[in-house]
Coordinates of C-alpha atoms and ligand atoms in Angstrom, one line a residue:
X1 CA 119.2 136.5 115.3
X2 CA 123.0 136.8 116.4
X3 CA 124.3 140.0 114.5
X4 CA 127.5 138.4 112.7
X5 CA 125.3 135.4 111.5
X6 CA 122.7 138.1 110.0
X7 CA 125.9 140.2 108.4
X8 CA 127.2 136.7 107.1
X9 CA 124.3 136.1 105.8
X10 CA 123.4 139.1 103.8
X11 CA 126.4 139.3 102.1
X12 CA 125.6 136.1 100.8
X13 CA 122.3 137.0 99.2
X14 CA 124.1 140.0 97.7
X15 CA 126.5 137.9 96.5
X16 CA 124.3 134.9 94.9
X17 CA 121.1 136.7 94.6
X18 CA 120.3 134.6 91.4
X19 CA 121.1 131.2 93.0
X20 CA 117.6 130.3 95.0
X21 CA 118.1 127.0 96.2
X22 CA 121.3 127.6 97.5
X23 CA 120.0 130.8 99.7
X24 CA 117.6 128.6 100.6
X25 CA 120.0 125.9 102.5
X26 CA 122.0 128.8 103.8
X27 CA 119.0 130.5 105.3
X28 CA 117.9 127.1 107.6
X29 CA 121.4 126.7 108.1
X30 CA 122.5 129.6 108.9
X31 CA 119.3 130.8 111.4
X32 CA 119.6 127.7 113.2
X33 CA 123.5 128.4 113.8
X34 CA 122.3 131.7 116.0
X35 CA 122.9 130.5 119.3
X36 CA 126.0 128.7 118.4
X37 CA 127.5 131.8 117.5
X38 CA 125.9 134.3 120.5
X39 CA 128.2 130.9 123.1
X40 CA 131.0 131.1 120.2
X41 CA 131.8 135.5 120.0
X42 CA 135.5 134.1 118.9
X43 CA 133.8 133.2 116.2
X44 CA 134.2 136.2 114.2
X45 CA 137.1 137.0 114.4
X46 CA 137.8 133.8 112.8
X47 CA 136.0 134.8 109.6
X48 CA 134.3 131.0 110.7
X49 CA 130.9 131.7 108.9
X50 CA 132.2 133.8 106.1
X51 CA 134.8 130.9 105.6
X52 CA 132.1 128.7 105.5
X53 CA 129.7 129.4 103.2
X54 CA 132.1 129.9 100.9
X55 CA 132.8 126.6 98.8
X56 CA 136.8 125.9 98.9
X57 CA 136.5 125.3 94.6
X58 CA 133.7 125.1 92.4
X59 CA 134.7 123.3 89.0
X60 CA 132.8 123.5 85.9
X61 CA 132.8 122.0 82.8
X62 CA 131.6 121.3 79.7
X63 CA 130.8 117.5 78.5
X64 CA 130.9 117.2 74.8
X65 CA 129.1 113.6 73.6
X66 CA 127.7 112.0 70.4
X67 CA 124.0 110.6 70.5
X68 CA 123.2 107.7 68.6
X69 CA 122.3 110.1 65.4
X70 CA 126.2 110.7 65.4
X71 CA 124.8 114.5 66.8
X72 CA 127.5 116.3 69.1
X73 CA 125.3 116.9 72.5
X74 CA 126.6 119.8 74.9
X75 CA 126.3 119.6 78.4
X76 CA 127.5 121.4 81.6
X77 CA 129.4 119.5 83.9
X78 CA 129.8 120.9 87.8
X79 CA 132.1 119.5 91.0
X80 CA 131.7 121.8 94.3
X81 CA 134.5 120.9 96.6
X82 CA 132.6 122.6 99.7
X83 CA 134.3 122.2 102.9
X84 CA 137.0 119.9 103.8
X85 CA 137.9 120.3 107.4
X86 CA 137.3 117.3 108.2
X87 CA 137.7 114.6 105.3
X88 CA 138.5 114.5 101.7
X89 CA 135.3 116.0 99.9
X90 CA 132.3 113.2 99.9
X91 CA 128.9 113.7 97.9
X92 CA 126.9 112.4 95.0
X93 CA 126.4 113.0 91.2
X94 CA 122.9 114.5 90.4
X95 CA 122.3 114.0 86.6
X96 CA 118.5 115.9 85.7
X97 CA 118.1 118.9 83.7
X98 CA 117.0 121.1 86.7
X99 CA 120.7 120.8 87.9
X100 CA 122.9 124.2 88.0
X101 CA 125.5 126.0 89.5
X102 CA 122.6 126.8 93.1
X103 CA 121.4 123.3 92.9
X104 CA 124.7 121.8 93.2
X105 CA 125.9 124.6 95.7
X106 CA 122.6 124.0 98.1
X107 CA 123.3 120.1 98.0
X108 CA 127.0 120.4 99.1
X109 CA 126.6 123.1 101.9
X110 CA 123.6 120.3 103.7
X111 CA 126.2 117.5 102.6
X112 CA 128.9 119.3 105.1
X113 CA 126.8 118.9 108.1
X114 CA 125.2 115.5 106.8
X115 CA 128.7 113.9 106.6
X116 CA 129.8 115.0 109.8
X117 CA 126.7 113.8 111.3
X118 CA 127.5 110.7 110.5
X119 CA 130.7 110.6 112.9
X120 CA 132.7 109.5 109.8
X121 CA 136.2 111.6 108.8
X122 CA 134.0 113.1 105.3
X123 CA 133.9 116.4 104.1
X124 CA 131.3 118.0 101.8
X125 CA 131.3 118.4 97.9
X126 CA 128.9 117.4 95.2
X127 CA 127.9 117.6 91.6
X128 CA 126.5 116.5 88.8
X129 CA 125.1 117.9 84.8
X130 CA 122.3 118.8 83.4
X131 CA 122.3 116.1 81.0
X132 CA 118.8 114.4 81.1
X133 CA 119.2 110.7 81.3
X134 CA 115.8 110.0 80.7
X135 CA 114.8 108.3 77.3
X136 CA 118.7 107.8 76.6
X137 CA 120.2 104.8 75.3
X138 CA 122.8 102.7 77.0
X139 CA 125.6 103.9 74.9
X140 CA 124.0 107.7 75.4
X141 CA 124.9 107.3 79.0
X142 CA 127.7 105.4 78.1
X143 CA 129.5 108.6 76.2
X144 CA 128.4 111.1 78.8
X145 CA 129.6 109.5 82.0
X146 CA 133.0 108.8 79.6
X147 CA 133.3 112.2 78.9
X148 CA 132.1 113.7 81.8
X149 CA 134.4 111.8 83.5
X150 CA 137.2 112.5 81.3
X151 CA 137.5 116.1 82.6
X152 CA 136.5 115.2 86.4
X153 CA 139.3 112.5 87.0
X154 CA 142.0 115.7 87.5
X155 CA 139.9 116.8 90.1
X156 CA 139.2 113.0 92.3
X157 CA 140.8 110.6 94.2
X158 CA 140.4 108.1 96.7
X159 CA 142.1 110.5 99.3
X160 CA 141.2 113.5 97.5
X161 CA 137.4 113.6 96.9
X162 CA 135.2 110.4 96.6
X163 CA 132.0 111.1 94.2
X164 CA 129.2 108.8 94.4
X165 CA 125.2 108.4 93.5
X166 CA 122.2 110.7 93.1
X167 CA 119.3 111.3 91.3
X168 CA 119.6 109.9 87.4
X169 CA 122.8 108.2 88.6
X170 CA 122.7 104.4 89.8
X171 CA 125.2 101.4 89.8
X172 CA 124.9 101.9 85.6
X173 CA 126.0 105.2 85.9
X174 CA 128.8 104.8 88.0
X175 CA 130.0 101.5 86.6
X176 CA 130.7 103.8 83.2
X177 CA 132.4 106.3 85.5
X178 CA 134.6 104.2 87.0
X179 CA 135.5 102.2 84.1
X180 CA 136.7 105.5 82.3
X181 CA 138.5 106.9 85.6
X182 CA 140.5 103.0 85.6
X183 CA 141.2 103.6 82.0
X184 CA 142.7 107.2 82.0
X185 CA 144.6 106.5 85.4
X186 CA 145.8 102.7 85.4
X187 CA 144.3 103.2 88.9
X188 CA 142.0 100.8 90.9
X189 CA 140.9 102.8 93.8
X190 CA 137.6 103.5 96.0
X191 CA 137.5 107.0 93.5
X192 CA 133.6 106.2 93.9
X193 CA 131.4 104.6 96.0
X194 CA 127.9 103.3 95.4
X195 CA 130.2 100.8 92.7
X196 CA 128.8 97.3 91.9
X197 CA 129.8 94.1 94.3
X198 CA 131.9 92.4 92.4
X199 CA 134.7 95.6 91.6
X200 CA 135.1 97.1 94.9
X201 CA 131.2 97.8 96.1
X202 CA 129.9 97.6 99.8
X203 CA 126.9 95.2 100.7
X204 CA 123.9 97.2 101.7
X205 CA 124.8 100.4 99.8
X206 CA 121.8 100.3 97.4
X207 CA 119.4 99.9 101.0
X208 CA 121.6 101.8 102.9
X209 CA 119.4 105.8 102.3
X210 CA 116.1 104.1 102.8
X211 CA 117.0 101.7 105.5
X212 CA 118.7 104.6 107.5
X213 CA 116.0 107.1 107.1
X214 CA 113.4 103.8 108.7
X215 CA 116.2 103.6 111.3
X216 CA 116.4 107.2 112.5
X217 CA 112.7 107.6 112.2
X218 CA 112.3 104.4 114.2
X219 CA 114.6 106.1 117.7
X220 CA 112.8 109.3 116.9
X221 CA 109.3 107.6 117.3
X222 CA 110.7 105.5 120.4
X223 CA 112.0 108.9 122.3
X224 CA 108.2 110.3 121.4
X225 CA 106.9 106.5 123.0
X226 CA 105.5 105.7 119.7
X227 CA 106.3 103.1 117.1
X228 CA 105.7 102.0 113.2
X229 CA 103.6 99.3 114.0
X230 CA 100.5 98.9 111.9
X231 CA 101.2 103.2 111.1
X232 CA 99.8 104.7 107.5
X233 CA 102.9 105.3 105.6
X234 CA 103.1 107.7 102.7
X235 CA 106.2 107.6 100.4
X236 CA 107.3 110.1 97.3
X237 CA 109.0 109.0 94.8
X238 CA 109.5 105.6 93.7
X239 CA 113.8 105.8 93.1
X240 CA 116.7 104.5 95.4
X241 CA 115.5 105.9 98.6
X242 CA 111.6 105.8 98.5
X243 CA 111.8 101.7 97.4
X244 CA 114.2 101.1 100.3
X245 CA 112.6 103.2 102.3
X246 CA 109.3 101.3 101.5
X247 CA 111.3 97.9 102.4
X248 CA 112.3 98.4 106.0
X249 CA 109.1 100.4 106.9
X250 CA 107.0 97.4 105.8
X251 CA 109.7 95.2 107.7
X252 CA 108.9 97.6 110.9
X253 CA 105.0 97.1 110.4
X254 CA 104.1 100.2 108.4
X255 CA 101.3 99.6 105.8
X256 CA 102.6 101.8 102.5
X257 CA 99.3 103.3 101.0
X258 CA 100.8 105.5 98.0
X259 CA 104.0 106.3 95.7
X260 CA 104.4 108.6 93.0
X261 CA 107.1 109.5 90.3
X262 CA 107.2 112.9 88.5
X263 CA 104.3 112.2 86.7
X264 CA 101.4 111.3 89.4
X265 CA 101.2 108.8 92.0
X266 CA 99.3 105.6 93.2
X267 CA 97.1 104.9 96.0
X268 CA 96.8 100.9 97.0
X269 CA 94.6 100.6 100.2
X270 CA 96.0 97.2 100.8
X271 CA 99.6 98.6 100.6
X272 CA 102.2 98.9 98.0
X273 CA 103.2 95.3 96.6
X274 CA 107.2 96.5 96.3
X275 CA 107.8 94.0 94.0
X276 CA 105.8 95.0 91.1
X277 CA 107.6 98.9 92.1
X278 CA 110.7 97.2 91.6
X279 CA 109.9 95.7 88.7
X280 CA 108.3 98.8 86.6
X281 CA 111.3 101.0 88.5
X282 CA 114.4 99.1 88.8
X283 CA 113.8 96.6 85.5
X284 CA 112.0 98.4 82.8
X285 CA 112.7 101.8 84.2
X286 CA 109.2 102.8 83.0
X287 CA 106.7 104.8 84.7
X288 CA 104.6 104.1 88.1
X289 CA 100.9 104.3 86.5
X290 CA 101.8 100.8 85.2
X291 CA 101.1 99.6 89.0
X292 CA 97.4 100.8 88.7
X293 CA 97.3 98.0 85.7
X294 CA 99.3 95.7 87.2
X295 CA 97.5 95.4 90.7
X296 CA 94.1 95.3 90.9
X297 CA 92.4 97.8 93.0
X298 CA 95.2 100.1 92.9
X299 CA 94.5 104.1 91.6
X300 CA 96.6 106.4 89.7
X301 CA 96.1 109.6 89.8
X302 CA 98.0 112.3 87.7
X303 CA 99.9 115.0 89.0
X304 CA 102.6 114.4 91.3
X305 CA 101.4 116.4 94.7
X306 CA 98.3 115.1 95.5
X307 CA 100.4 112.6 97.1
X308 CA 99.8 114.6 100.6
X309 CA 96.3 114.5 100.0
X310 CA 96.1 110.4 100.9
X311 CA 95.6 110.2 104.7
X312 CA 98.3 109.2 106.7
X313 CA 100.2 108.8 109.9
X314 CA 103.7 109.0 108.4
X315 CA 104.7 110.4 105.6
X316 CA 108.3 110.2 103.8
X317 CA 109.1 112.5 100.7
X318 CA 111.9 110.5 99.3
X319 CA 111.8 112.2 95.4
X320 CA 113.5 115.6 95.2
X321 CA 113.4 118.8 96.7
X322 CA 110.8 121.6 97.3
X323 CA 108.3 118.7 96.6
X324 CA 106.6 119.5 99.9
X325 CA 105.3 122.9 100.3
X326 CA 103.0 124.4 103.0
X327 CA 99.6 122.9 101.1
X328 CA 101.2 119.9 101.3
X329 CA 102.0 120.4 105.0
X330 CA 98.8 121.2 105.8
X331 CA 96.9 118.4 104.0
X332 CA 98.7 116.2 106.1
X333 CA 98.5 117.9 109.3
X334 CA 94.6 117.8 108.4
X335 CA 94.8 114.0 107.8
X336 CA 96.3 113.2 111.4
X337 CA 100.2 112.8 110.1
X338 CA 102.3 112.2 113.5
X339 CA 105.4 112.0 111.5
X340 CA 107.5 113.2 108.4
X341 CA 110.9 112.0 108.1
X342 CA 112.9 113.4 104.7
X343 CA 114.3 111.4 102.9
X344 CA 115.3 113.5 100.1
X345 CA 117.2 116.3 100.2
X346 CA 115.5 119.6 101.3
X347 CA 111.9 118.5 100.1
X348 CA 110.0 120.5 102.3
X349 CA 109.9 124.0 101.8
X350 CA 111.1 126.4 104.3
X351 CA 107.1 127.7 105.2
X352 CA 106.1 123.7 105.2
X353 CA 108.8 122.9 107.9
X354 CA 107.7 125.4 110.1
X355 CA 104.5 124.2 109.7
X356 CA 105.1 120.8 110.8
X357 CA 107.4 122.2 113.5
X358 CA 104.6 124.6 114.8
X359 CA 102.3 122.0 115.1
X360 CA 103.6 119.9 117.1
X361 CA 104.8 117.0 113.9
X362 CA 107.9 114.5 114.8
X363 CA 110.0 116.1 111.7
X364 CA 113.5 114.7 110.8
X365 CA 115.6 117.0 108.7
X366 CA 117.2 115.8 105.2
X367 CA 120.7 115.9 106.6
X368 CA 120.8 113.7 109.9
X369 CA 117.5 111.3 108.2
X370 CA 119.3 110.6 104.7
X371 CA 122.8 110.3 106.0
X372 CA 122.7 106.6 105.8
X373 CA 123.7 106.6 102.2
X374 CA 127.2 108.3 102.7
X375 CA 127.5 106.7 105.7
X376 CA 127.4 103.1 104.1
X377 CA 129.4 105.1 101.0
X378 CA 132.4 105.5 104.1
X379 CA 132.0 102.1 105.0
X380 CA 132.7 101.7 101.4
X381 CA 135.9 103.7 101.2
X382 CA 137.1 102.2 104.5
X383 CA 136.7 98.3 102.8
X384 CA 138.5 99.6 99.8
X385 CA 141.6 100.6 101.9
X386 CA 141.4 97.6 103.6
X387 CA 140.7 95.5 100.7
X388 CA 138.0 94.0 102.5
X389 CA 134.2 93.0 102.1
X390 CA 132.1 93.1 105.3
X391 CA 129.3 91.0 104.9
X392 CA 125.1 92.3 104.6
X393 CA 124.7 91.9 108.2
X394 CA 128.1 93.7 109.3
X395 CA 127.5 96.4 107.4
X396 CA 123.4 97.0 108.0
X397 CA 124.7 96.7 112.2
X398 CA 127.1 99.3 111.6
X399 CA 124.4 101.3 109.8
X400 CA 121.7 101.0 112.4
X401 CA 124.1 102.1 114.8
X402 CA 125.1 105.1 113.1
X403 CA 121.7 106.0 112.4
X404 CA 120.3 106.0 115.9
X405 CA 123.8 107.7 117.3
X406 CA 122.9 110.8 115.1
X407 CA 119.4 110.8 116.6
X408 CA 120.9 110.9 119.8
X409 CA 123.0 113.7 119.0
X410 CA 120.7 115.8 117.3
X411 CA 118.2 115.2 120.1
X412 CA 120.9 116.0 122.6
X413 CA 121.9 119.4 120.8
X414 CA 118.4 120.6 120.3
X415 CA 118.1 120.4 123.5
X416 CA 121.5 122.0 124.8
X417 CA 121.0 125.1 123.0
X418 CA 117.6 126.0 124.4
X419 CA 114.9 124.4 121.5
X420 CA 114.1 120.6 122.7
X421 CA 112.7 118.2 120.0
X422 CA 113.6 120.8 117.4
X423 CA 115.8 118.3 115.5
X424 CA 116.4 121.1 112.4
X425 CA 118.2 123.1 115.2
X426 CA 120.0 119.6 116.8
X427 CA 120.8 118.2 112.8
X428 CA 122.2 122.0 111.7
X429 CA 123.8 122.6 115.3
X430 CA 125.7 118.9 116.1
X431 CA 127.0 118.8 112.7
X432 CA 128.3 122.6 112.2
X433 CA 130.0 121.9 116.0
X434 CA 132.3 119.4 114.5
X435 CA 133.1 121.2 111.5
X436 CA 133.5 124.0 113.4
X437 CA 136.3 122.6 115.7
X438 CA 138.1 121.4 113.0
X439 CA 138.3 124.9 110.9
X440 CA 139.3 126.8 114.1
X441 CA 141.9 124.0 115.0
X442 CA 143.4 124.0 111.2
X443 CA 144.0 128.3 111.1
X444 CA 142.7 130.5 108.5
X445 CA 142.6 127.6 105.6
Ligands
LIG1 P1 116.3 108.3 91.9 O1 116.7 109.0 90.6 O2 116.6 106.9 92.1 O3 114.7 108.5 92.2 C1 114.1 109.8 92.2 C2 112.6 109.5 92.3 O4 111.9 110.7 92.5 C3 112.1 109.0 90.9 O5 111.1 108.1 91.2 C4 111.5 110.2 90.3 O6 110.6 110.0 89.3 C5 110.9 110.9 91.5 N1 110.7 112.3 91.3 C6 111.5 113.3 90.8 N2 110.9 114.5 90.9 C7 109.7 114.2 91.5 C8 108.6 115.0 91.9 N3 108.6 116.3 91.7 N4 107.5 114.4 92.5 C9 107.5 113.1 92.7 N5 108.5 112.3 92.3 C10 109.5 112.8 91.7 O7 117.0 109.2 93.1 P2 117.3 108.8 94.6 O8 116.2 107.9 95.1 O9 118.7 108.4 94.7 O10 117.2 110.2 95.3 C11 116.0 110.8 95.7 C12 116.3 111.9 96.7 O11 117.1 111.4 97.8 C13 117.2 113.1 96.1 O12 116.8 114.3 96.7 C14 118.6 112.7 96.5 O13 119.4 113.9 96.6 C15 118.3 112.2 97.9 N6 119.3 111.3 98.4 C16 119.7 110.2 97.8 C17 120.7 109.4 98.3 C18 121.0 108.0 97.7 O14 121.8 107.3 98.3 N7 120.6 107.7 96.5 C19 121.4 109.7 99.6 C20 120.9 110.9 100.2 C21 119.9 111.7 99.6 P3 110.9 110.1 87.7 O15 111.4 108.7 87.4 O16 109.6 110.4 87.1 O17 111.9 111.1 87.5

């Protein structure tokens, strides 16, 4: 390992010993940066890597709101403004109660290199509470987003730092959001993306994560000479990205056998009926052992990692991270899987990745797989400057394109700096480059 990345690195564990996650990014990131740095000595001198890994702000905040018992509720509110070399800051909202100061760090430093992945002019940032928006009512989430956004509007703008989506935070969620941004600045701007079609939202944003990852995984079989074609497909979660992700893989000929929420999963041998998912998800919001009594023949089964138990040829963990770890990895290398493309952020653990890199597994990292959803989110931002709608088809094009130029890249990086098919390497490697570039070119900011 290159000696200035090790140093840079260290000092960062010394420095955030307590936040986990976050060291967690930093480590894949940061050992895959290694041969970047021994071609790059200038590097250094630059203060490049100690520059950045260090977010440019962190804001935090607390979010005061009544429930409906007229009870004053307490949260913490968080905005990490990561890197802006090259864009104003771009990244989503996570509202769960496992968010905190790591969480939010280790999803911004992976949205840095995602955004530049996707060729767009977007930095990194993200954030989010950990207000819990499960078994809330509407005017619950009403009053948080209202406050929450009360103290974040200071802090946004359309040129300035565009917030959108994440976990717990859907076109419901930002609809409240923007509404309170409108009303406290008299401003109608693209402040957020992911908004609904009718007030400033983009056509193929709510498919856009799912539909991506099916697109990059789709060049990434074709370079291996493979396809999805009649293939075993294994999705987590049952959110945004797993439904989406479920609806372009079936449209590619993938039969998906099993889905899961936090709570278990279910296993239908004549592949998932997406409807009655979107239903039970999307409609009632209510929990995915309903399927199992909905569909007949369908099991549930409790527990939410057996999932990579049920034999198949491609799996996707689309629900959150560290879902995957190395039993999962190798219950699925057991059961024949050819491919695992991540469609949520960091879900395989550090040990499982290796795994599936060691043995020979197609893998697609988090950060060039799941970049379609900021991608469409620019597209967003670029219709609201132009006060423009493209239509579904313009916009899914554009997408698909994007998609299979980052594979390209990646592939083409991996395999420039000495570790072919490695796309952790070619993901962490062709997005830092860019970054990279712009910080040197923009002085000691
Ligand atoms: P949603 O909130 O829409 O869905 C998350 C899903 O994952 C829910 O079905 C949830 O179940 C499930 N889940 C949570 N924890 C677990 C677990 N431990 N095991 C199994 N299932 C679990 O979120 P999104 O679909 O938007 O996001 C999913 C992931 O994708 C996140 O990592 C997010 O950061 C990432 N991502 C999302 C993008 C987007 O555009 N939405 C863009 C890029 C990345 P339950 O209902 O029980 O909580």
């Amino acid at each position: 390992m290159n000696a200035y990345v090790t140093k840079v690195y260290e000092g960062l564990k010394a420095r955030n010993s307590h936040e986990s996650e976050f060291l967690q990014a930093a480590w894949e990131i940061l050992s895959s940066l290694s041969p970047v740095f021994d071609k790059h000595p200038e590097y250094e001198k630059l203060g490049l890597l100690d520059r950045f890994v260090e977010p440019e702000r962190i804001i935090q905040f607390r979010v005061p709101w009544v429930d409906d018992k007229g009870q004053v509720q307490v949260n913490r509110g968080y905005r990490v403004q990561f890197n802006s070399a090259i864009g104003p800051y771009k990244g989503g909202l996570r509202l769960h109660p496992s968010v905190n100061l790591s969480v939010i760090k280790f999803l911004g430093f992976e949205q840095i290199l995602k955004n530049s992945l996707t060729g767009l002019p977007i930095g990194g940032g993200k954030g989010g509470s950990d207000f819990d928006p499960k078994g809330k009512s509407d005017t619950e989430i009403m009053h948080f987003c209202q406050s929450f956004m009360t103290e974040l509007y200071r802090h946004v703008g359309a040129d300035v730092d565009v917030p959108a989506g994440d976990i717990g935070v859907g076109a419901r969620e930002i609809g409240y959001l923007y509404g309170q941004y409108k009303r406290i600045t008299g401003l109608y701007t693209g402040v957020l993306t992911g908004k609904g079609l009718t007030w400033g939202g983009s056509l193929a944003r709510k498919e856009a994560t799912g539909y991506g990852l099916c697109y990059f995984l789709g060049a990434m079989l074709r370079k291996a000479g493979k396809t999805a074609e009649g293939k075993r497909v294994v999705i987590s979660g049952s959110g945004n990205v797993a439904i989406y992700a479920c609806q372009k893989i079936t449209q590619m000929g993938g039969k998906v056998v099993a889905m899961s929420d936090s709570n278990g999963y279910v296993v239908d041998e004549n592949g998932i009926d997406l409807s009655v998912i979107k239903q039970i998800k999307e409609v009632e919001r209510g929990r995915i052992y309903e399927y199992a009594k909905r569909v007949k023949g369908a099991v549930y089964t409790e527990g939410c990692r057996g999932i990579w138990t049920v034999k198949c040829d491609i799996a996707l963990p689309c629900a959150t991270q560290n879902e995957l770890d190395l039993e999962g990895a190798k219950a699925l290398v057991a059961n024949g899987v050819t491919a695992v493309a991540e469609g949520a952020n960091m879900p395989s653990t550090l040990d499982a990745t290796s795994y599936f890199l060691d043995n020979g597994i197609l893998f697609a990292p988090a950060k060039a797989a799941n970049a379609g959803g900021v991608a469409v989110s620019a597209l967003e931002m670029s219709q609201n400057s132009q006060r423009l709608s493209w239509t579904f088809e313009e916009v899914d094009g554009k997408l698909k394109g994007i998609m299979e130029n980052i594979f390209a890249h990646v592939d083409a990086a991996a395999e420039e700096y000495g570790t072919p098919g490695n796309n952790v390497a070619g993901a962490n490697i062709a997005g830092f480059l860019k970054v990279a570039d712009a910080m040197v070119a923009q002085g000691a900011v």
